[in-house]
Amino acid sequence: MQVRIVPGSLRVTAGEELLRAFEPEDGFAKVFCSGCGSGLWSSLPDTKEPVGIRMGAFDSDPGVRPGYRQYVAYAASWEPIPDDGLPRYPERAPPQGSR
């Protein structure tokens, strides 16, 4: 699971020297910890600005909750999607203004 953030709002407080990125030619860079291999965030191809933070990167509750569920067509059969009333999209959610 990941959460979108406001550009410029990420602050790394420790371990910056361990950050590495996999940068595919046709997609978002994936930043990870070279010490443990944990995925941390994805970055915009042109600006390298972090946009999608992996929720596992937080040490405590960040105080945000999901607004929708996307890619539900590919959900694992052994882990049911919670019946939480959130909008569901079979693939990528439409842009925010058209939901």
PDB file of C-alpha atoms in Angstrom:
ATOM      1  CA  MET A   1       0.000   0.000   0.000  1.00  0.00           C
ATOM      2  CA  GLN A   2       1.195   3.509  -0.691  1.00  0.00           C
ATOM      3  CA  VAL A   3       0.069   7.061  -0.093  1.00  0.00           C
ATOM      4  CA  ARG A   4       0.447  10.082  -2.353  1.00  0.00           C
ATOM      5  CA  ILE A   5       2.158  13.095  -0.809  1.00  0.00           C
ATOM      6  CA  VAL A   6       2.342  16.809  -1.454  1.00  0.00           C
ATOM      7  CA  PRO A   7       5.529  17.543  -3.434  1.00  0.00           C
ATOM      8  CA  GLY A   8       8.273  18.836  -1.155  1.00  0.00           C
ATOM      9  CA  SER A   9       6.717  17.435   2.020  1.00  0.00           C
ATOM     10  CA  LEU A  10       8.997  14.394   2.492  1.00  0.00           C
ATOM     11  CA  ARG A  11      11.801  14.726   5.026  1.00  0.00           C
ATOM     12  CA  VAL A  12      14.338  11.924   5.508  1.00  0.00           C
ATOM     13  CA  THR A  13      15.478  12.004   9.144  1.00  0.00           C
ATOM     14  CA  ALA A  14      18.093   9.222   9.094  1.00  0.00           C
ATOM     15  CA  GLY A  15      19.838   6.833   6.711  1.00  0.00           C
ATOM     16  CA  GLU A  16      19.932   9.047   3.642  1.00  0.00           C
ATOM     17  CA  GLU A  17      23.307   7.558   2.692  1.00  0.00           C
ATOM     18  CA  LEU A  18      21.594   4.156   2.289  1.00  0.00           C
ATOM     19  CA  LEU A  19      19.079   5.334  -0.312  1.00  0.00           C
ATOM     20  CA  ARG A  20      19.359   3.858  -3.790  1.00  0.00           C
ATOM     21  CA  ALA A  21      17.045   3.992  -6.791  1.00  0.00           C
ATOM     22  CA  PHE A  22      16.066   1.672  -9.597  1.00  0.00           C
ATOM     23  CA  GLU A  23      15.263   3.965 -12.519  1.00  0.00           C
ATOM     24  CA  PRO A  24      13.529   2.215 -15.430  1.00  0.00           C
ATOM     25  CA  GLU A  25      13.619   4.029 -18.778  1.00  0.00           C
ATOM     26  CA  ASP A  26       9.845   4.169 -19.079  1.00  0.00           C
ATOM     27  CA  GLY A  27       8.556   4.622 -15.538  1.00  0.00           C
ATOM     28  CA  PHE A  28       8.862   6.004 -12.062  1.00  0.00           C
ATOM     29  CA  ALA A  29      12.090   5.554 -10.103  1.00  0.00           C
ATOM     30  CA  LYS A  30      11.739   3.166  -7.171  1.00  0.00           C
ATOM     31  CA  VAL A  31      13.751   4.295  -4.134  1.00  0.00           C
ATOM     32  CA  PHE A  32      14.789   1.659  -1.604  1.00  0.00           C
ATOM     33  CA  CYS A  33      17.073   1.105   1.371  1.00  0.00           C
ATOM     34  CA  SER A  34      20.347  -0.516   0.282  1.00  0.00           C
ATOM     35  CA  GLY A  35      20.811  -1.875   3.816  1.00  0.00           C
ATOM     36  CA  CYS A  36      17.614  -3.910   4.128  1.00  0.00           C
ATOM     37  CA  GLY A  37      16.057  -3.746   0.645  1.00  0.00           C
ATOM     38  CA  SER A  38      12.788  -2.149   1.775  1.00  0.00           C
ATOM     39  CA  GLY A  39      10.911  -0.168  -0.850  1.00  0.00           C
ATOM     40  CA  LEU A  40      10.412   3.421   0.341  1.00  0.00           C
ATOM     41  CA  TRP A  41       8.884   5.583  -2.399  1.00  0.00           C
ATOM     42  CA  SER A  42       8.503   6.192  -6.102  1.00  0.00           C
ATOM     43  CA  SER A  43       9.719   9.384  -7.777  1.00  0.00           C
ATOM     44  CA  LEU A  44       8.622  11.339 -10.817  1.00  0.00           C
ATOM     45  CA  PRO A  45      10.828  10.558 -13.832  1.00  0.00           C
ATOM     46  CA  ASP A  46      11.686  14.178 -14.672  1.00  0.00           C
ATOM     47  CA  THR A  47      12.074  15.826 -11.268  1.00  0.00           C
ATOM     48  CA  LYS A  48      12.960  12.868  -9.005  1.00  0.00           C
ATOM     49  CA  GLU A  49      10.381  14.337  -6.580  1.00  0.00           C
ATOM     50  CA  PRO A  50       8.913  11.620  -4.302  1.00  0.00           C
ATOM     51  CA  VAL A  51       5.204  11.091  -4.959  1.00  0.00           C
ATOM     52  CA  GLY A  52       4.163   7.689  -3.623  1.00  0.00           C
ATOM     53  CA  ILE A  53       5.397   6.660  -0.162  1.00  0.00           C
ATOM     54  CA  ARG A  54       5.173   2.983   0.786  1.00  0.00           C
ATOM     55  CA  MET A  55       3.175   2.740   4.003  1.00  0.00           C
ATOM     56  CA  GLY A  56       5.660   0.235   5.422  1.00  0.00           C
ATOM     57  CA  ALA A  57       8.230   3.051   5.557  1.00  0.00           C
ATOM     58  CA  PHE A  58       6.446   4.723   8.491  1.00  0.00           C
ATOM     59  CA  ASP A  59       7.421   3.955  12.083  1.00  0.00           C
ATOM     60  CA  SER A  60       4.071   5.121  13.465  1.00  0.00           C
ATOM     61  CA  ASP A  61       0.551   5.960  12.314  1.00  0.00           C
ATOM     62  CA  PRO A  62       0.861   8.818   9.783  1.00  0.00           C
ATOM     63  CA  GLY A  63      -2.745   9.855  10.439  1.00  0.00           C
ATOM     64  CA  VAL A  64      -4.067   9.273   6.912  1.00  0.00           C
ATOM     65  CA  ARG A  65      -6.628   6.748   5.703  1.00  0.00           C
ATOM     66  CA  PRO A  66      -7.351   5.330   2.240  1.00  0.00           C
ATOM     67  CA  GLY A  67      -9.765   7.230   0.018  1.00  0.00           C
ATOM     68  CA  TYR A  68     -10.351   4.437  -2.524  1.00  0.00           C
ATOM     69  CA  ARG A  69      -9.146   0.991  -3.582  1.00  0.00           C
ATOM     70  CA  GLN A  70      -7.645   0.483  -7.016  1.00  0.00           C
ATOM     71  CA  TYR A  71      -6.555  -2.558  -9.047  1.00  0.00           C
ATOM     72  CA  VAL A  72      -9.151  -4.667  -7.260  1.00  0.00           C
ATOM     73  CA  ALA A  73      -9.440  -6.851 -10.380  1.00  0.00           C
ATOM     74  CA  TYR A  74      -6.016  -8.224  -9.466  1.00  0.00           C
ATOM     75  CA  ALA A  75      -6.575  -8.728  -5.730  1.00  0.00           C
ATOM     76  CA  ALA A  76      -5.275 -11.976  -4.293  1.00  0.00           C
ATOM     77  CA  SER A  77      -8.089 -14.487  -3.833  1.00  0.00           C
ATOM     78  CA  TRP A  78      -6.729 -15.446  -0.409  1.00  0.00           C
ATOM     79  CA  GLU A  79      -6.936 -11.896   1.004  1.00  0.00           C
ATOM     80  CA  PRO A  80     -10.435 -10.422   0.759  1.00  0.00           C
ATOM     81  CA  ILE A  81     -10.829  -6.705   0.115  1.00  0.00           C
ATOM     82  CA  PRO A  82     -12.319  -5.111   3.254  1.00  0.00           C
ATOM     83  CA  ASP A  83     -15.979  -4.159   3.087  1.00  0.00           C
ATOM     84  CA  ASP A  84     -15.217  -0.596   4.192  1.00  0.00           C
ATOM     85  CA  GLY A  85     -17.416   1.387   1.825  1.00  0.00           C
ATOM     86  CA  LEU A  86     -14.497   2.910  -0.107  1.00  0.00           C
ATOM     87  CA  PRO A  87     -14.904   3.317  -3.874  1.00  0.00           C
ATOM     88  CA  ARG A  88     -13.359   0.422  -5.801  1.00  0.00           C
ATOM     89  CA  TYR A  89     -11.754   0.518  -9.223  1.00  0.00           C
ATOM     90  CA  PRO A  90     -10.851  -2.592 -11.226  1.00  0.00           C
ATOM     91  CA  GLU A  91      -7.673  -0.910 -12.451  1.00  0.00           C
ATOM     92  CA  ARG A  92      -6.131   2.532 -11.869  1.00  0.00           C
ATOM     93  CA  ALA A  93      -8.468   5.041 -10.231  1.00  0.00           C
ATOM     94  CA  PRO A  94      -9.565   7.882 -12.522  1.00  0.00           C
ATOM     95  CA  PRO A  95      -7.917  11.293 -12.019  1.00  0.00           C
ATOM     96  CA  GLN A  96      -9.033  12.999  -8.816  1.00  0.00           C
ATOM     97  CA  GLY A  97     -11.317  15.543 -10.501  1.00  0.00           C
ATOM     98  CA  SER A  98     -13.336  12.846 -12.310  1.00  0.00           C
ATOM     99  CA  ARG A  99     -14.119  10.564  -9.339  1.00  0.00           C
TER     100      ARG A  99
END
